[in-house]
């Protein structure tokens, strides 16, 4: 008699499990080994043309199941008929039969047995046995290569032998696949090998499954548990071009899905979908992007890989890829194309490599902090249930999205100031102080810093600043040269101009020797210039006071925009107005910045923040 018996389980109430599990399951409480054998048919004249090749085919089919479940298939031998094989202890027997069933049957199989069956159709050990119908042309002529209808038939029948039903057969408590949400799954062979529906049924040697598919894996893992040894170490799964569908199960380790060898762009979703609460296995998928039509059920792939289990990292092709992470800490790498990448939950590393690459983040932009540093950018989702903190390299564009909004941050315009010097950054802040009479906003400051790093000179920036609406508001068009010079001295140096300096600059303005943009730069540069050899003590003292005043305004501006990364112009103006030159006013301005920053950090009601680190020291750290 066969070594194993079986038992029946009731419907679970979970449609993903019940749509394929019919209740019959091998009893592996004493052993996880299921024996199998090869046999001729019940008719003694039935023989295999190549018995060694047949054994290899069935061994490959069993191995394709064994990688997913806590079962070991053990080959028992080759027998003259399935009854004798069962009597010798074979639980599953692959049998060649040339019966002409008259209904086009390729093959059939029995559920696990012998118990609880009490009536047998042919012999007492038939439970779990598989019959292939040699009268069928497909069985008689198939190569049984991976992806062929022949091999698909072999693994389909093995699914029955392990307790899986057709997805189109329902019973009390067990739905059909058509009764489930058709936007997620459909009765197609690349969702389950137990389906009869094939989008490419005329191609008999390609475009069929070569392993159990996602629904099969979930059902079988529910019945028999997971194989914890499959790819238990750190594994690099290189996906090569195949004309069939298959599934990868990875039990543990730090693993990578690598599509870099592909000859076109791919779409990769790392495993993050928990289809059933009864099985912990997460599912994702990978396929050529040209074959992905927004959703899986709307697609008709010719190659498709289900990604299941503990998979964290991905590497793209040299073409345009769409790569999506999961709840783990992902390392996602684009290739040479224009890639789109998203880490989702976890603290991820996203490297676009070459091309024009886009990183997605789900949520309102105001919930995020983008920190710019030399060589990398970090994006922190401040929501407790958000996407964590991701590190970006070689990414040109960030997009924040919700169902209703999309907000884009072009890092080519705003992400390039980290390589500039502290003095260069201070000069940009001084422009905001002088032209707008406020602290800079982080977004604007990063824009001008990026422009400067791209070749725009300070003089060119000054010419652009003078024509800004804020400058015209600060220095009205009707303001005389005298009024303009006085206002600049007040904003930049906090004082009325000395007569000699005032006369010099007014002369230059009136004569047209300098423009207003050049004048403002001149005042800024004069405050920081070394005093001449004939400078009086009074002049030196005044210059030192001017420097200290301008430096304090610059520090306030840096605290607001550089260290805290805030960008509201009204707040930037309000904090700068608090500073009048005294120590107490400086303290008040710093306190106001920190109060605004505390409010901005709120993930629901706060603001988008874009600090810059590693360039300017924060002189107020000791105060904070």
Coordinates of C-alpha atoms in Angstrom, one line a residue:
X1 CA 0.0 0.0 0.0
X2 CA 1.0 3.6 -0.4
X3 CA 2.7 5.0 2.6
X4 CA 0.6 8.2 3.0
X5 CA -3.1 8.7 3.6
X6 CA -5.1 11.9 3.2
X7 CA -7.8 13.9 4.9
X8 CA -10.3 16.6 4.2
X9 CA -10.3 20.2 5.3
X10 CA -13.3 22.4 5.3
X11 CA -13.6 25.7 3.3
X12 CA -11.5 28.4 5.0
X13 CA -13.7 31.4 4.2
X14 CA -10.8 33.0 2.4
X15 CA -11.7 33.1 -1.4
X16 CA -8.0 33.2 -2.5
X17 CA -7.4 29.8 -0.8
X18 CA -10.8 28.3 -1.4
X19 CA -10.9 29.1 -5.1
X20 CA -8.2 26.4 -5.7
X21 CA -8.1 24.2 -2.6
X22 CA -10.8 21.5 -2.8
X23 CA -10.2 20.1 0.6
X24 CA -8.2 16.9 -0.1
X25 CA -4.7 17.0 1.3
X26 CA -1.9 14.5 1.9
X27 CA -1.4 13.8 5.6
X28 CA 2.2 14.8 6.2
X29 CA 2.0 14.8 10.0
X30 CA 4.5 12.0 10.3
X31 CA 6.7 12.7 7.3
X32 CA 7.1 15.5 4.7
X33 CA 8.1 13.0 2.0
X34 CA 5.8 12.0 -0.8
X35 CA 7.0 9.1 -2.9
X36 CA 6.5 9.0 -6.7
X37 CA 7.0 6.5 -9.5
X38 CA 6.7 6.0 -13.2
X39 CA 4.5 3.3 -14.6
X40 CA 3.0 1.9 -17.8
X41 CA -0.7 2.0 -18.1
X42 CA -3.1 -0.6 -16.8
X43 CA -2.9 -2.0 -20.3
X44 CA 0.3 -4.0 -20.4
X45 CA 1.0 -2.8 -23.9
X46 CA 1.4 0.8 -22.9
X47 CA 5.1 1.8 -22.7
X48 CA 7.1 5.0 -22.7
X49 CA 9.1 5.7 -25.9
X50 CA 11.9 7.2 -23.8
X51 CA 11.6 6.2 -20.1
X52 CA 14.7 8.2 -19.0
X53 CA 13.3 11.4 -20.6
X54 CA 9.9 10.7 -19.0
X55 CA 11.5 10.3 -15.6
X56 CA 13.4 13.6 -16.1
X57 CA 10.2 15.4 -17.2
X58 CA 8.3 14.3 -14.1
X59 CA 11.2 15.0 -11.8
X60 CA 11.4 18.5 -13.2
X61 CA 7.7 19.0 -12.6
X62 CA 7.9 17.8 -9.0
X63 CA 10.9 20.0 -8.4
X64 CA 9.0 23.0 -9.7
X65 CA 6.5 22.4 -6.8
X66 CA 9.0 21.3 -4.2
X67 CA 10.8 24.7 -4.2
X68 CA 7.6 26.4 -2.8
X69 CA 6.3 23.9 -0.2
X70 CA 7.6 21.9 2.8
X71 CA 7.5 18.6 0.8
X72 CA 10.2 16.3 -0.4
X73 CA 9.4 14.2 -3.5
X74 CA 11.3 10.9 -3.5
X75 CA 11.6 8.7 -6.6
X76 CA 10.6 5.1 -5.9
X77 CA 11.1 3.5 -9.3
X78 CA 9.7 2.4 -12.6
X79 CA 6.8 -0.1 -12.6
X80 CA 4.7 -2.1 -15.1
X81 CA 1.4 -0.5 -14.0
X82 CA 0.2 2.0 -11.4
X83 CA -1.5 -0.6 -9.2
X84 CA 1.8 -2.4 -8.7
X85 CA 3.6 1.0 -8.1
X86 CA 1.0 1.9 -5.4
X87 CA 1.4 -1.5 -3.7
X88 CA 5.2 -0.9 -3.6
X89 CA 4.6 2.4 -1.7
X90 CA 4.3 5.1 -4.4
X91 CA 2.0 7.9 -3.4
X92 CA 1.9 9.6 -6.8
X93 CA 2.3 7.6 -9.9
X94 CA 2.8 9.1 -13.4
X95 CA 1.2 6.7 -15.9
X96 CA 1.0 6.6 -19.7
X97 CA -2.4 5.4 -20.9
X98 CA -3.6 5.2 -24.5
X99 CA -7.3 5.1 -23.6
X100 CA -9.4 6.8 -26.2
X101 CA -11.8 8.8 -23.9
X102 CA -13.6 10.4 -26.8
X103 CA -13.7 13.8 -25.2
X104 CA -10.3 15.1 -26.0
X105 CA -8.9 14.6 -22.5
X106 CA -5.2 15.2 -22.4
X107 CA -4.8 13.8 -18.9
X108 CA -6.5 13.3 -15.6
X109 CA -5.5 12.9 -12.0
X110 CA -6.9 11.8 -8.7
X111 CA -6.9 13.9 -5.5
X112 CA -4.7 12.7 -2.6
X113 CA -5.8 9.3 -1.2
X114 CA -6.5 6.6 -0.5
X115 CA -8.5 7.8 2.5
X116 CA -11.1 9.2 2.8
X117 CA -12.2 7.5 -0.4
X118 CA -14.1 4.2 0.1
X119 CA -15.0 3.6 -3.5
X120 CA -12.3 3.3 -6.1
X121 CA -12.7 3.7 -9.9
X122 CA -9.8 1.4 -10.9
X123 CA -7.6 0.3 -8.0
X124 CA -7.2 0.9 -4.3
X125 CA -4.0 3.2 -4.5
X126 CA -5.2 5.4 -7.3
X127 CA -5.4 8.6 -5.0
X128 CA -2.7 11.0 -6.2
X129 CA -2.0 9.2 -9.5
X130 CA -1.7 11.0 -12.8
X131 CA -2.7 9.5 -16.2
X132 CA -1.4 11.0 -19.5
X133 CA -3.5 10.1 -22.5
X134 CA -1.2 9.0 -25.3
X135 CA -4.2 9.1 -27.7
X136 CA -4.0 12.9 -27.5
X137 CA -1.8 14.4 -30.2
X138 CA -0.5 17.0 -27.7
X139 CA 0.7 14.4 -25.3
X140 CA 2.0 12.2 -28.1
X141 CA 4.0 14.9 -29.9
X142 CA 5.0 17.4 -27.2
X143 CA 8.6 18.2 -26.4
X144 CA 7.6 18.5 -22.7
X145 CA 10.0 21.5 -22.6
X146 CA 9.4 24.4 -20.2
X147 CA 6.5 26.5 -21.5
X148 CA 5.0 23.7 -23.7
X149 CA 1.5 22.5 -23.5
X150 CA 2.8 19.1 -22.6
X151 CA 4.8 20.2 -19.6
X152 CA 1.9 22.5 -18.6
X153 CA -0.4 19.5 -18.6
X154 CA 2.1 17.5 -16.4
X155 CA 2.2 20.2 -13.7
X156 CA -1.6 20.9 -14.0
X157 CA -2.3 17.3 -13.2
X158 CA 0.3 17.3 -10.4
X159 CA -1.7 20.2 -8.9
X160 CA -4.8 17.9 -8.7
X161 CA -2.6 15.2 -7.2
X162 CA -1.7 17.6 -4.4
X163 CA -5.3 18.8 -3.7
X164 CA -5.9 21.7 -6.1
X165 CA -9.1 22.1 -8.1
X166 CA -10.0 23.9 -11.3
X167 CA -10.7 27.6 -10.7
X168 CA -13.9 27.4 -12.8
X169 CA -15.3 24.5 -10.6
X170 CA -17.3 25.7 -7.6
X171 CA -18.7 23.9 -4.6
X172 CA -20.4 24.9 -1.4
X173 CA -18.0 27.4 0.3
X174 CA -15.5 27.2 -2.5
X175 CA -16.0 29.9 -5.2
X176 CA -15.0 30.0 -8.8
X177 CA -12.3 32.4 -10.0
X178 CA -15.0 34.3 -12.0
X179 CA -16.8 35.1 -8.8
X180 CA -13.8 37.0 -7.4
X181 CA -12.6 40.5 -8.1
X182 CA -11.8 40.5 -11.8
X183 CA -9.7 43.6 -11.5
X184 CA -7.1 41.6 -9.5
X185 CA -7.2 38.0 -10.8
X186 CA -8.8 36.2 -13.7
X187 CA -9.2 32.6 -14.9
X188 CA -6.0 32.6 -17.0
X189 CA -3.1 30.2 -16.9
X190 CA -0.6 32.8 -15.8
X191 CA -2.6 33.3 -12.6
X192 CA -3.0 29.5 -12.0
X193 CA -1.8 26.4 -13.7
X194 CA -5.2 24.9 -12.8
X195 CA -6.9 27.1 -15.4
X196 CA -7.9 25.9 -18.9
X197 CA -7.8 29.5 -20.3
X198 CA -4.7 30.3 -22.4
X199 CA -4.3 33.6 -24.2
X200 CA -2.0 31.9 -26.7
X201 CA -3.6 28.5 -27.1
X202 CA -2.4 28.0 -30.7
X203 CA 1.3 28.0 -29.6
X204 CA 1.8 24.5 -28.2
X205 CA 5.5 24.8 -27.4
X206 CA 5.7 28.2 -25.8
X207 CA 3.9 30.8 -23.7
X208 CA 2.6 28.4 -20.9
X209 CA 3.6 28.2 -17.2
X210 CA 6.7 26.3 -16.3
X211 CA 6.0 26.3 -12.5
X212 CA 3.0 26.8 -10.3
X213 CA 1.7 30.3 -10.6
X214 CA 0.8 32.8 -7.8
X215 CA -2.6 31.3 -6.8
X216 CA -1.3 27.8 -6.9
X217 CA 1.7 28.7 -4.7
X218 CA -0.6 30.3 -2.1
X219 CA -3.0 27.4 -2.1
X220 CA -0.2 24.8 -1.8
X221 CA 1.7 26.7 0.9
X222 CA -1.5 26.9 2.9
X223 CA -1.9 23.1 2.6
X224 CA 1.7 22.0 3.1
X225 CA 3.6 25.0 4.5
X226 CA 6.5 26.9 3.0
X227 CA 9.9 25.6 1.9
X228 CA 12.3 27.6 4.2
X229 CA 15.4 26.5 2.4
X230 CA 14.7 27.8 -1.1
X231 CA 17.1 30.6 -1.8
X232 CA 17.6 31.0 2.0
X233 CA 20.9 32.9 1.5
X234 CA 21.7 36.1 -0.3
X235 CA 20.7 35.5 -3.9
X236 CA 20.9 37.4 -7.2
X237 CA 18.0 36.3 -9.3
X238 CA 19.0 37.1 -12.9
X239 CA 15.9 37.1 -15.1
X240 CA 16.7 36.0 -18.7
X241 CA 14.4 36.2 -21.6
X242 CA 12.1 33.1 -21.6
X243 CA 9.0 32.3 -23.7
X244 CA 7.0 31.1 -20.7
X245 CA 5.7 32.1 -17.2
X246 CA 7.3 31.1 -13.9
X247 CA 7.4 32.0 -10.3
X248 CA 10.4 32.6 -8.0
X249 CA 10.0 31.9 -4.3
X250 CA 12.8 33.3 -2.0
X251 CA 12.6 32.2 1.6
X252 CA 15.1 34.6 3.2
X253 CA 18.4 36.5 2.9
X254 CA 19.3 39.8 1.2
X255 CA 18.2 39.2 -2.4
X256 CA 18.1 41.0 -5.8
X257 CA 16.0 40.8 -8.9
X258 CA 18.3 41.6 -11.8
X259 CA 16.9 42.3 -15.3
X260 CA 20.0 44.0 -16.6
X261 CA 20.6 41.4 -19.3
X262 CA 17.2 42.0 -20.9
X263 CA 16.9 43.5 -24.4
X264 CA 14.1 45.9 -23.5
X265 CA 12.7 47.8 -20.6
X266 CA 11.0 45.9 -17.8
X267 CA 8.4 46.7 -15.1
X268 CA 9.2 45.2 -11.7
X269 CA 7.0 45.2 -8.7
X270 CA 8.8 43.7 -5.7
X271 CA 6.7 41.4 -3.5
X272 CA 4.4 43.5 -1.3
X273 CA 0.9 42.2 -1.9
X274 CA -0.5 39.9 0.8
X275 CA -3.3 38.1 -1.1
X276 CA -4.4 35.9 1.7
X277 CA -4.4 36.4 5.5
X278 CA -3.9 32.6 5.8
X279 CA -0.5 32.7 4.1
X280 CA 2.3 35.1 5.0
X281 CA 3.7 35.0 1.5
X282 CA 4.0 38.4 -0.4
X283 CA 3.6 38.5 -4.1
X284 CA 4.9 40.8 -6.9
X285 CA 5.7 40.4 -10.5
X286 CA 8.1 41.3 -13.4
X287 CA 7.5 41.5 -17.1
X288 CA 8.6 43.5 -20.1
X289 CA 7.1 47.0 -19.9
X290 CA 5.8 46.7 -23.5
X291 CA 3.6 43.9 -22.3
X292 CA 2.2 45.6 -19.2
X293 CA -1.0 47.5 -19.9
X294 CA -1.4 49.5 -16.6
X295 CA -2.9 46.4 -14.8
X296 CA -2.1 42.8 -15.0
X297 CA -5.6 41.6 -15.9
X298 CA -5.5 44.0 -18.9
X299 CA -2.2 42.5 -20.1
X300 CA -1.3 39.6 -22.3
X301 CA 2.3 38.9 -21.5
X302 CA 4.4 36.4 -23.4
X303 CA 6.9 36.2 -20.5
X304 CA 6.1 36.8 -16.9
X305 CA 7.7 36.2 -13.6
X306 CA 5.9 36.0 -10.3
X307 CA 8.1 37.3 -7.5
X308 CA 7.2 35.8 -4.1
X309 CA 8.6 35.8 -0.6
X310 CA 11.5 37.7 0.8
X311 CA 12.9 39.8 -2.1
X312 CA 14.2 43.3 -1.5
X313 CA 16.4 44.7 -4.2
X314 CA 16.2 45.2 -7.9
X315 CA 18.5 46.2 -10.8
X316 CA 17.0 47.5 -14.1
X317 CA 18.0 47.3 -17.7
X318 CA 19.9 49.7 -20.0
X319 CA 16.4 50.8 -21.3
X320 CA 13.5 52.6 -19.7
X321 CA 12.3 50.7 -16.6
X322 CA 9.6 51.0 -14.0
X323 CA 10.9 49.6 -10.7
X324 CA 8.8 49.5 -7.5
X325 CA 10.0 48.5 -4.1
X326 CA 8.1 47.1 -1.1
X327 CA 7.9 47.3 2.7
X328 CA 11.5 46.2 3.1
X329 CA 14.6 48.4 2.9
X330 CA 15.1 48.3 -0.8
X331 CA 18.2 49.0 -2.9
X332 CA 16.7 49.9 -6.3
X333 CA 19.0 50.6 -9.3
X334 CA 18.0 51.9 -12.7
X335 CA 20.2 51.4 -15.7
X336 CA 21.0 53.4 -18.7
X337 CA 17.5 54.5 -19.6
X338 CA 15.0 57.0 -18.3
X339 CA 13.8 55.1 -15.3
X340 CA 10.9 55.5 -12.9
X341 CA 11.5 54.2 -9.4
X342 CA 9.5 54.1 -6.2
X343 CA 10.6 52.6 -2.9
X344 CA 7.3 52.7 -1.0
X345 CA 7.7 51.8 2.7
X346 CA 11.0 51.3 4.4
X347 CA 14.3 53.2 4.2
X348 CA 15.3 52.7 0.6
X349 CA 18.3 53.5 -1.6
X350 CA 17.3 54.6 -5.1
X351 CA 20.0 55.1 -7.7
X352 CA 18.9 56.1 -11.2
X353 CA 22.3 55.6 -12.7
X354 CA 22.3 57.0 -16.2
X355 CA 19.5 58.7 -18.1
X356 CA 16.8 61.1 -16.9
X357 CA 15.3 59.3 -13.8
X358 CA 12.2 60.0 -11.8
X359 CA 11.6 58.9 -8.2
X360 CA 7.9 58.7 -7.0
X361 CA 6.6 59.4 -3.5
X362 CA 3.0 58.9 -2.5
X363 CA 1.6 61.7 -0.4
X364 CA 1.3 65.5 -0.3
X365 CA 4.6 67.2 -0.8
X366 CA 4.0 69.1 2.4
X367 CA 4.5 65.8 4.4
X368 CA 8.1 65.4 3.1
X369 CA 11.6 66.8 3.9
X370 CA 14.1 66.7 1.0
X371 CA 17.6 67.1 2.4
X372 CA 20.3 68.0 -0.1
X373 CA 23.9 66.9 0.5
X374 CA 27.0 66.4 -1.6
X375 CA 26.5 63.3 -3.8
X376 CA 23.1 62.3 -2.5
X377 CA 19.7 63.5 -1.5
X378 CA 17.4 62.1 1.2
X379 CA 13.7 62.2 1.1
X380 CA 12.0 61.8 4.4
X381 CA 8.3 61.0 4.7
X382 CA 7.4 62.5 8.1
X383 CA 4.2 60.5 8.4
X384 CA 4.4 57.7 10.9
X385 CA 2.9 55.3 8.4
X386 CA 4.7 56.8 5.4
X387 CA 7.5 55.8 3.1
X388 CA 10.4 56.1 5.6
X389 CA 13.6 57.9 4.6
X390 CA 15.0 57.2 1.1
X391 CA 18.4 58.0 -0.2
X392 CA 18.6 59.2 -3.8
X393 CA 21.5 59.1 -6.1
X394 CA 21.6 60.1 -9.8
X395 CA 17.9 60.9 -9.7
X396 CA 16.9 64.0 -11.7
X397 CA 13.2 64.5 -10.8
X398 CA 11.0 63.8 -7.7
X399 CA 7.3 63.6 -8.0
X400 CA 4.9 63.6 -5.0
X401 CA 1.5 62.3 -5.9
X402 CA -2.0 61.6 -4.4
X403 CA -5.2 60.6 -6.2
X404 CA -5.9 64.3 -6.7
X405 CA -2.5 66.0 -7.0
X406 CA 0.9 65.7 -8.6
X407 CA 3.8 68.0 -7.5
X408 CA 7.2 67.8 -9.2
X409 CA 10.6 68.8 -7.9
X410 CA 13.2 69.0 -10.7
X411 CA 16.5 68.4 -9.0
X412 CA 18.3 69.6 -12.1
X413 CA 16.9 73.0 -11.2
X414 CA 16.9 72.8 -7.4
X415 CA 19.3 70.0 -6.4
X416 CA 22.7 71.3 -7.3
X417 CA 24.1 73.7 -4.6
X418 CA 25.7 71.1 -2.3
X419 CA 29.1 71.3 -4.1
X420 CA 29.4 75.1 -3.6
X421 CA 31.4 76.8 -0.9
X422 CA 30.0 78.4 2.3
X423 CA 31.0 81.8 1.0
X424 CA 29.1 81.3 -2.2
X425 CA 26.0 80.3 -0.3
X426 CA 26.3 83.3 2.0
X427 CA 26.5 85.6 -1.1
X428 CA 23.1 84.2 -2.3
X429 CA 21.6 84.8 1.1
X430 CA 22.9 88.4 1.1
X431 CA 21.1 88.9 -2.2
X432 CA 17.8 88.0 -0.6
X433 CA 18.5 90.3 2.3
X434 CA 19.5 93.2 0.1
X435 CA 16.9 92.8 -2.7
X436 CA 13.9 91.4 -0.9
X437 CA 14.6 92.4 2.7
X438 CA 13.9 88.9 4.0
X439 CA 15.3 85.5 4.6
X440 CA 15.6 83.4 1.5
X441 CA 13.2 80.6 0.8
X442 CA 14.8 77.2 0.5
X443 CA 13.3 76.4 -2.9
X444 CA 14.4 79.7 -4.4
X445 CA 17.8 79.6 -2.7
X446 CA 18.5 76.1 -4.1
X447 CA 17.3 77.3 -7.5
X448 CA 19.8 80.1 -7.6
X449 CA 22.6 77.9 -6.1
X450 CA 22.0 75.4 -8.8
X451 CA 22.0 78.1 -11.5
X452 CA 25.3 79.4 -10.0
X453 CA 26.8 75.9 -10.1
X454 CA 25.7 75.7 -13.7
X455 CA 27.6 78.9 -14.7
X456 CA 25.3 81.8 -13.8
X457 CA 27.5 84.6 -12.3
X458 CA 26.6 86.6 -9.2
X459 CA 26.4 89.7 -11.4
X460 CA 23.9 88.0 -13.7
X461 CA 21.9 86.9 -10.7
X462 CA 21.8 90.4 -9.4
X463 CA 20.5 91.7 -12.7
X464 CA 17.7 89.1 -12.5
X465 CA 17.0 89.9 -8.9
X466 CA 16.5 93.6 -9.5
X467 CA 13.6 92.8 -11.9
X468 CA 11.7 90.5 -9.5
X469 CA 8.2 91.5 -8.2
X470 CA 9.5 91.4 -4.6
X471 CA 12.4 93.8 -5.4
X472 CA 9.9 96.2 -7.0
X473 CA 7.8 96.0 -3.9
X474 CA 10.7 96.6 -1.6
X475 CA 12.1 99.4 -3.8
X476 CA 9.2 101.0 -5.6
X477 CA 9.7 102.2 -9.2
X478 CA 9.0 105.7 -8.2
X479 CA 11.7 105.8 -5.5
X480 CA 14.4 108.4 -6.1
X481 CA 18.0 107.4 -6.2
X482 CA 18.4 109.1 -2.8
X483 CA 15.5 107.0 -1.4
X484 CA 16.8 103.9 -3.0
X485 CA 20.3 104.2 -1.6
X486 CA 18.9 105.0 1.9
X487 CA 16.6 101.9 1.8
X488 CA 19.5 99.6 0.7
X489 CA 21.7 100.8 3.5
X490 CA 18.9 100.2 6.0
X491 CA 18.2 96.7 4.7
X492 CA 21.8 95.6 4.3
X493 CA 23.6 97.4 7.1
X494 CA 20.8 98.5 9.4
X495 CA 21.8 102.2 9.4
X496 CA 21.6 105.4 7.5
X497 CA 24.4 105.9 5.0
X498 CA 27.5 107.8 6.0
X499 CA 27.7 111.0 4.1
X500 CA 30.9 110.2 2.1
X501 CA 29.7 106.8 1.1
X502 CA 26.3 108.1 0.3
X503 CA 27.6 110.9 -1.9
X504 CA 29.9 108.5 -3.8
X505 CA 27.1 106.0 -4.6
X506 CA 24.5 108.7 -5.3
X507 CA 26.9 110.3 -7.8
X508 CA 27.3 106.9 -9.5
X509 CA 23.6 106.3 -9.6
X510 CA 22.7 109.7 -10.9
X511 CA 25.4 109.6 -13.6
X512 CA 24.4 106.2 -14.8
X513 CA 27.8 104.8 -14.0
X514 CA 26.2 102.0 -12.0
X515 CA 22.8 100.5 -12.1
X516 CA 20.7 99.7 -9.1
X517 CA 21.6 96.0 -9.3
X518 CA 25.3 96.8 -9.4
X519 CA 24.9 99.3 -6.6
X520 CA 23.4 96.7 -4.3
X521 CA 26.2 94.3 -5.0
X522 CA 28.7 97.1 -4.4
X523 CA 27.2 97.9 -0.9
X524 CA 27.4 94.1 -0.1
X525 CA 31.0 93.8 -1.2
X526 CA 32.0 97.1 0.5
X527 CA 30.8 95.9 3.8
X528 CA 33.0 92.8 3.5
X529 CA 36.1 94.5 1.9
X530 CA 39.3 95.0 3.7
X531 CA 39.8 98.6 4.9
X532 CA 42.3 100.7 3.0
X533 CA 45.7 101.6 4.5
X534 CA 44.5 105.1 5.2
X535 CA 41.2 104.1 6.9
X536 CA 40.4 105.9 10.1
X537 CA 39.6 104.1 13.3
X538 CA 36.0 105.4 13.0
X539 CA 35.7 103.9 9.5
X540 CA 37.1 100.5 10.6
X541 CA 34.7 100.5 13.6
X542 CA 31.8 101.2 11.4
X543 CA 32.8 98.6 8.9
X544 CA 33.1 96.0 11.6
X545 CA 29.6 96.9 12.9
X546 CA 28.3 96.7 9.3
X547 CA 29.8 93.2 8.9
X548 CA 28.3 92.0 12.1
X549 CA 24.9 93.3 11.2
X550 CA 25.0 91.7 7.7
X551 CA 26.4 88.5 9.1
X552 CA 23.6 88.2 11.7
X553 CA 21.0 88.7 8.9
X554 CA 22.8 86.1 6.8
X555 CA 22.8 83.7 9.7
X556 CA 19.1 84.2 10.3
X557 CA 18.5 83.6 6.6
X558 CA 20.7 80.5 6.6
X559 CA 18.9 79.1 9.7
X560 CA 15.5 79.6 8.0
X561 CA 16.3 78.4 4.5
X562 CA 19.5 76.3 4.7
X563 CA 19.4 74.5 8.0
X564 CA 15.6 74.3 8.5
X565 CA 14.7 74.2 4.8
X566 CA 11.6 76.4 5.0
X567 CA 10.2 78.2 2.0
X568 CA 7.3 80.5 2.9
X569 CA 8.2 84.0 1.8
X570 CA 5.9 85.7 4.3
X571 CA 7.4 83.9 7.2
X572 CA 10.9 84.6 5.8
X573 CA 10.0 88.3 5.8
X574 CA 8.5 88.2 9.3
X575 CA 11.5 86.6 11.0
X576 CA 13.9 89.1 9.3
X577 CA 11.8 92.0 10.4
X578 CA 12.3 91.0 14.0
X579 CA 16.1 91.6 13.8
X580 CA 17.1 95.2 14.4
X581 CA 20.7 94.8 15.4
X582 CA 20.4 94.1 19.1
X583 CA 21.2 90.7 20.8
X584 CA 17.7 90.4 22.0
X585 CA 16.2 91.0 18.5
X586 CA 18.6 88.3 17.2
X587 CA 17.3 85.9 19.9
X588 CA 13.7 86.8 19.0
X589 CA 14.4 86.1 15.3
X590 CA 16.0 82.7 16.0
X591 CA 13.2 81.7 18.3
X592 CA 10.6 82.7 15.6
X593 CA 12.4 80.5 13.1
X594 CA 12.5 77.5 15.4
X595 CA 8.8 78.0 16.3
X596 CA 7.9 78.0 12.6
X597 CA 10.1 75.0 12.0
X598 CA 8.3 73.1 14.8
X599 CA 5.0 73.8 13.1
X600 CA 6.3 72.9 9.7
X601 CA 7.4 69.5 10.9
X602 CA 3.8 68.4 11.4
X603 CA 3.2 65.7 8.7
X604 CA -0.5 66.6 8.3
X605 CA -0.5 70.4 8.6
X606 CA 3.1 71.3 8.1
X607 CA 5.2 72.3 5.1
X608 CA 7.5 70.9 2.5
X609 CA 11.1 71.3 3.8
X610 CA 14.3 71.3 1.8
X611 CA 17.3 71.8 4.0
X612 CA 20.9 71.7 2.8
X613 CA 23.6 70.0 4.9
X614 CA 27.3 69.9 4.9
X615 CA 27.9 73.4 3.5
X616 CA 27.2 76.0 6.2
X617 CA 27.7 75.7 9.9
X618 CA 24.8 76.6 12.1
X619 CA 26.0 79.3 14.6
X620 CA 22.7 78.8 16.6
X621 CA 23.2 75.1 17.3
X622 CA 24.5 76.0 20.8
X623 CA 21.4 78.1 21.4
X624 CA 19.1 75.4 20.3

